[in-house]
């Protein structure tokens, strides 16, 4: 049994190398921007060690840069990472039962990428396989955060100034493949997110503005989809829509 | 090293860990309504949109610098370049524009 666990861990670790390579530039960039934002090396590496969530960590940096409060940043982190509920739930259905301890360990490493690699395996996915994937990904993330932090000071000034765009380029790089895959839906959601944030930012601080923009965009999209989706199918709904329109006028 | 930042990082870790842990140790999500699942999967797209706009426009005093650099990132990402190339390309473009104009 114990040998089996070692074997599955090794298999997972091997598959995790792909993620480790992918994380390298993202972690280096994070360390670099963290330094530019005014975080100490301990704070930057500690954030990668304790949080281990790329998008949330980048968001925290941009919010710190814009002077957001700690509570806003924590709440925004929570909202952004709520999506992992779905990933863990999906893994839960496909993984071996395993001990609660093992599940508690690999839950910590359930990033989008670890989830993607693990869930590509046929069920039942072994606990120690997921732990192996997560461990290698984690090592890369934490290690290269430190490397990135010290790389910053070696770069020429003009490049350091140009680094301000790195964060946004990364978000674009994360968004564009989804647009290619899911098209209009992603464009509309991202567009509404950006539009509402631009509006809310006029009278709210960044953290709350991003949160409300996100929630409103997702709810509006769901609403639009339902309105357009049920049209012509259910007479009752059509009538109700017309009534609502009439009452608005 | 500020204590506020340390506590913020710990709290960020806790709120990140909870959604990753809960379904694995207790939640049953099989019978969640479909709309709840849908809306949660869509959150990342809306967040990314909000993170890009309006922030990217304030990267440089000249709004066109950021627009062109952002455009370069979109183009590089669209043709399937790796993350580091997209990020490096946008940085390079902004650097070149600052040198030239």
CSV table of C-alpha atoms in Angstrom, one decimal, chain A:
chain,number,residue,atom,x,y,z
A,1,UNK,CA,0.0,0.0,0.0
A,2,UNK,CA,2.7,2.4,1.0
A,3,UNK,CA,4.7,1.5,-2.1
A,4,UNK,CA,1.7,2.2,-4.2
A,5,UNK,CA,1.4,5.7,-2.7
A,6,UNK,CA,5.0,6.4,-3.5
A,7,UNK,CA,4.5,5.2,-7.1
A,8,UNK,CA,1.4,7.4,-7.6
A,9,UNK,CA,3.2,10.4,-6.1
A,10,UNK,CA,6.0,9.9,-8.5
A,11,UNK,CA,3.6,9.7,-11.5
A,12,UNK,CA,1.9,12.8,-10.3
A,13,UNK,CA,5.2,14.6,-9.8
A,14,UNK,CA,6.2,13.8,-13.4
A,15,UNK,CA,3.0,15.2,-14.8
A,16,UNK,CA,3.4,18.2,-12.5
A,17,UNK,CA,6.6,19.2,-14.3
A,18,UNK,CA,4.5,20.6,-17.2
A,19,UNK,CA,2.8,22.9,-14.7
A,20,UNK,CA,6.1,23.8,-13.0
A,21,UNK,CA,7.5,25.0,-16.3
A,22,UNK,CA,4.3,27.0,-17.0
A,23,UNK,CA,4.4,28.6,-13.6
A,24,UNK,CA,8.0,29.6,-13.9
A,25,UNK,CA,7.5,32.9,-15.9
A,26,UNK,CA,4.3,33.7,-14.0
A,27,UNK,CA,6.0,33.3,-10.6
A,28,UNK,CA,9.0,35.3,-11.8
A,29,UNK,CA,6.8,38.0,-13.0
A,30,UNK,CA,4.9,37.9,-9.7
A,31,UNK,CA,8.0,38.2,-7.6
A,32,UNK,CA,9.2,41.0,-9.9
A,33,UNK,CA,6.0,43.0,-9.6
A,34,UNK,CA,5.7,42.4,-5.9
A,35,UNK,CA,9.1,44.0,-5.5
A,36,UNK,CA,8.1,46.9,-7.7
A,37,UNK,CA,4.8,47.3,-5.6
A,38,UNK,CA,6.9,47.7,-2.5
A,39,UNK,CA,6.5,44.2,-0.9
A,40,UNK,CA,9.6,42.8,0.8
A,41,UNK,CA,11.0,39.5,-0.4
A,42,UNK,CA,9.6,37.7,2.7
A,43,UNK,CA,6.2,39.1,2.1
A,44,UNK,CA,6.2,38.1,-1.6
A,45,UNK,CA,7.5,34.6,-1.0
A,46,UNK,CA,5.2,34.2,2.0
A,47,UNK,CA,2.2,35.1,-0.1
A,48,UNK,CA,3.1,32.4,-2.7
A,49,UNK,CA,3.7,29.9,0.1
A,50,UNK,CA,0.4,30.6,2.0
A,51,UNK,CA,-2.0,31.6,-0.7
A,52,UNK,CA,-0.8,29.7,-3.8
A,53,UNK,CA,-3.4,31.3,-6.2
A,54,UNK,CA,-1.9,33.2,-9.2
A,55,UNK,CA,-4.8,35.4,-10.2
A,56,UNK,CA,-5.7,36.3,-6.6
A,57,UNK,CA,-2.0,37.2,-5.8
A,58,UNK,CA,-1.7,39.4,-8.9
A,59,UNK,CA,-5.0,41.0,-8.0
A,60,UNK,CA,-3.7,41.7,-4.5
A,61,UNK,CA,-0.7,43.4,-6.0
A,62,UNK,CA,-2.7,45.7,-8.2
A,63,UNK,CA,-5.0,46.5,-5.3
A,64,UNK,CA,-2.1,47.3,-3.0
A,65,UNK,CA,-0.6,49.5,-5.7
A,66,UNK,CA,-3.9,51.3,-5.9
A,67,UNK,CA,-4.1,51.7,-2.1
A,68,UNK,CA,-6.9,49.3,-1.3
A,69,UNK,CA,-7.5,48.1,2.2
A,70,UNK,CA,-6.6,44.6,3.5
A,71,UNK,CA,-10.2,43.6,4.1
A,72,UNK,CA,-11.1,44.4,0.5
A,73,UNK,CA,-8.2,42.4,-0.8
A,74,UNK,CA,-9.1,39.4,1.4
A,75,UNK,CA,-12.8,39.6,0.2
A,76,UNK,CA,-11.8,39.9,-3.4
A,77,UNK,CA,-9.5,36.9,-3.0
A,78,UNK,CA,-12.4,35.0,-1.6
A,79,UNK,CA,-14.7,35.9,-4.5
A,80,UNK,CA,-12.0,35.1,-7.1
A,81,UNK,CA,-11.2,31.7,-5.6
A,82,UNK,CA,-14.9,30.7,-5.1
A,83,UNK,CA,-14.6,29.0,-8.5
A,84,UNK,CA,-12.4,26.3,-6.9
A,85,UNK,CA,-15.5,25.1,-5.1
A,86,UNK,CA,-16.6,23.6,-8.4
A,87,UNK,CA,-13.2,22.1,-9.2
A,88,UNK,CA,-12.8,20.4,-5.8
A,89,UNK,CA,-16.4,19.2,-6.1
A,90,UNK,CA,-15.6,17.7,-9.5
A,91,UNK,CA,-12.4,16.1,-8.2
A,92,UNK,CA,-14.4,14.8,-5.3
A,93,UNK,CA,-16.7,12.9,-7.6
A,94,UNK,CA,-13.9,11.4,-9.6
A,95,UNK,CA,-11.1,10.7,-7.0
A,96,UNK,CA,-10.7,7.6,-4.8
A,97,UNK,CA,-12.2,8.0,-1.4
A,98,UNK,CA,-8.8,8.3,0.3
A,99,UNK,CA,-8.2,9.6,3.9
A,100,UNK,CA,-9.5,13.0,4.9
A,101,UNK,CA,-5.9,14.0,5.7
A,102,UNK,CA,-4.8,13.3,2.1
A,103,UNK,CA,-7.8,15.2,0.8
A,104,UNK,CA,-7.0,18.1,3.1
A,105,UNK,CA,-3.5,18.2,1.7
A,106,UNK,CA,-4.3,18.1,-2.0
A,107,UNK,CA,-7.2,20.6,-1.5
A,108,UNK,CA,-4.5,23.2,-0.7
A,109,UNK,CA,-2.9,22.7,-4.1
A,110,UNK,CA,-6.1,22.7,-6.1
A,111,UNK,CA,-5.2,25.5,-8.6
A,112,UNK,CA,-6.8,25.7,-12.0
A,113,UNK,CA,-3.8,24.0,-13.6
A,114,UNK,CA,-3.5,21.2,-11.0
A,115,UNK,CA,-7.2,20.6,-11.4
A,116,UNK,CA,-6.9,20.5,-15.2
A,117,UNK,CA,-4.0,17.9,-15.1
A,118,UNK,CA,-5.5,15.8,-12.4
A,119,UNK,CA,-9.0,15.7,-13.8
A,120,UNK,CA,-7.6,14.5,-17.2
A,121,UNK,CA,-6.8,11.2,-15.4
A,122,UNK,CA,-9.4,8.4,-15.6
A,123,UNK,CA,-11.4,7.8,-12.4
A,124,UNK,CA,-10.6,6.9,-9.7
A,125,UNK,CA,-7.9,9.5,-9.5
A,126,UNK,CA,-5.4,8.5,-6.7
A,127,UNK,CA,-4.9,10.9,-3.8
A,128,UNK,CA,-1.1,10.6,-4.0
A,129,UNK,CA,-1.1,11.3,-7.7
A,130,UNK,CA,-2.9,14.7,-7.1
A,131,UNK,CA,-0.5,15.4,-4.2
A,132,UNK,CA,2.5,14.7,-6.5
A,133,UNK,CA,1.2,17.1,-9.2
A,134,UNK,CA,0.5,19.8,-6.6
A,135,UNK,CA,3.8,19.4,-4.8
A,136,UNK,CA,5.9,20.0,-8.0
A,137,UNK,CA,3.6,22.9,-9.1
A,138,UNK,CA,3.9,24.4,-5.6
A,139,UNK,CA,7.7,24.2,-5.5
A,140,UNK,CA,8.0,26.0,-8.8
A,141,UNK,CA,5.5,28.7,-7.7
A,142,UNK,CA,7.2,29.5,-4.4
A,143,UNK,CA,10.8,29.1,-5.7
A,144,UNK,CA,10.5,31.3,-8.7
A,145,UNK,CA,8.6,33.9,-6.8
A,146,UNK,CA,11.9,34.4,-4.9
A,147,UNK,CA,14.0,34.3,-8.1
A,148,UNK,CA,11.7,36.9,-9.7
A,149,UNK,CA,11.9,39.3,-6.7
A,150,UNK,CA,15.7,39.6,-7.1
A,151,UNK,CA,15.6,39.8,-10.9
A,152,UNK,CA,13.9,43.1,-10.8
A,153,UNK,CA,16.8,45.2,-9.6
A,154,UNK,CA,19.1,43.9,-12.4
A,155,UNK,CA,16.8,45.3,-15.1
A,156,UNK,CA,17.4,48.7,-16.8
A,157,UNK,CA,15.1,51.5,-15.6
A,158,UNK,CA,13.1,51.8,-18.9
A,159,UNK,CA,12.3,48.1,-18.7
A,160,UNK,CA,11.3,48.3,-15.1
A,161,UNK,CA,8.9,51.1,-16.0
A,162,UNK,CA,7.5,49.1,-18.9
A,163,UNK,CA,6.9,46.3,-16.5
A,164,UNK,CA,3.7,48.0,-15.4
A,165,UNK,CA,2.0,46.5,-18.4
A,166,UNK,CA,3.1,42.9,-17.4
A,167,UNK,CA,0.1,42.3,-15.1
A,168,UNK,CA,-2.4,43.4,-17.8
A,169,UNK,CA,-0.6,41.4,-20.5
A,170,UNK,CA,-0.9,38.3,-18.2
A,171,UNK,CA,-4.6,38.8,-17.8
A,172,UNK,CA,-5.0,39.2,-21.5
A,173,UNK,CA,-3.0,36.0,-22.0
A,174,UNK,CA,-5.3,34.2,-19.6
A,175,UNK,CA,-8.4,35.6,-21.2
A,176,UNK,CA,-7.7,35.2,-25.0
A,177,UNK,CA,-7.6,31.4,-25.1
A,178,UNK,CA,-11.0,31.3,-23.4
A,179,UNK,CA,-12.3,33.7,-26.0
A,180,UNK,CA,-11.0,31.4,-28.7
A,181,UNK,CA,-12.7,28.5,-27.0
A,182,UNK,CA,-16.0,29.9,-25.8
A,183,UNK,CA,-16.3,33.0,-28.0
A,184,UNK,CA,-19.1,35.5,-27.4
A,185,UNK,CA,-19.8,34.4,-23.8
A,186,UNK,CA,-16.3,35.2,-22.6
A,187,UNK,CA,-16.2,38.5,-24.5
A,188,UNK,CA,-19.6,39.7,-23.1
A,189,UNK,CA,-18.7,38.7,-19.6
A,190,UNK,CA,-15.2,40.2,-19.7
A,191,UNK,CA,-16.6,43.3,-21.4
A,192,UNK,CA,-19.3,43.8,-18.8
A,193,UNK,CA,-16.8,43.2,-16.0
A,194,UNK,CA,-14.5,45.9,-17.5
A,195,UNK,CA,-17.4,48.3,-18.2
A,196,UNK,CA,-19.0,48.0,-14.7
A,197,UNK,CA,-15.6,48.3,-13.0
A,198,UNK,CA,-14.9,51.5,-15.0
A,199,UNK,CA,-18.2,52.9,-13.8
A,200,UNK,CA,-18.0,51.8,-10.2
A,201,UNK,CA,-14.4,52.9,-9.9
A,202,UNK,CA,-15.7,56.5,-10.2
A,203,UNK,CA,-17.3,56.3,-6.7
A,204,UNK,CA,-16.0,53.0,-5.1
A,205,UNK,CA,-12.6,51.8,-4.1
A,206,UNK,CA,-11.0,49.2,-6.4
A,207,UNK,CA,-11.7,46.1,-4.4
A,208,UNK,CA,-15.4,46.7,-4.0
A,209,UNK,CA,-15.7,47.9,-7.5
A,210,UNK,CA,-14.1,44.8,-9.0
A,211,UNK,CA,-16.3,42.6,-6.8
A,212,UNK,CA,-19.6,44.3,-7.6
A,213,UNK,CA,-18.7,44.5,-11.2
A,214,UNK,CA,-18.0,40.8,-11.3
A,215,UNK,CA,-21.2,39.8,-9.5
A,216,UNK,CA,-23.3,42.2,-11.6
A,217,UNK,CA,-21.7,40.9,-14.8
A,218,UNK,CA,-22.3,37.3,-14.0
A,219,UNK,CA,-25.9,37.9,-12.8
A,220,UNK,CA,-26.8,40.1,-15.8
A,221,UNK,CA,-25.4,37.5,-18.2
A,222,UNK,CA,-27.5,34.8,-16.5
A,223,UNK,CA,-30.5,37.0,-16.7
A,224,UNK,CA,-30.0,37.9,-20.3
A,225,UNK,CA,-29.5,34.3,-21.2
A,226,UNK,CA,-32.7,33.3,-19.5
A,227,UNK,CA,-34.7,36.0,-21.1
A,228,UNK,CA,-33.5,35.2,-24.5
A,229,UNK,CA,-33.5,31.4,-23.9
A,230,UNK,CA,-37.1,31.1,-22.8
A,231,UNK,CA,-38.4,33.5,-25.4
A,232,UNK,CA,-41.0,31.8,-27.6
A,233,UNK,CA,-40.9,28.6,-25.6
A,234,UNK,CA,-43.1,29.3,-22.7
A,235,UNK,CA,-46.1,31.5,-23.3
A,236,UNK,CA,-46.4,32.2,-19.6
A,237,UNK,CA,-42.9,33.6,-19.4
A,238,UNK,CA,-43.5,35.8,-22.4
A,239,UNK,CA,-46.6,37.3,-20.9
A,240,UNK,CA,-44.8,37.9,-17.7
A,241,UNK,CA,-42.0,39.7,-19.6
A,242,UNK,CA,-44.5,41.9,-21.3
A,243,UNK,CA,-46.2,42.7,-18.0
A,244,UNK,CA,-42.8,43.7,-16.6
A,245,UNK,CA,-42.1,45.9,-19.5
A,246,UNK,CA,-45.5,47.5,-19.3
A,247,UNK,CA,-45.0,48.2,-15.6
A,248,UNK,CA,-41.6,49.7,-16.3
A,249,UNK,CA,-43.1,52.1,-18.8
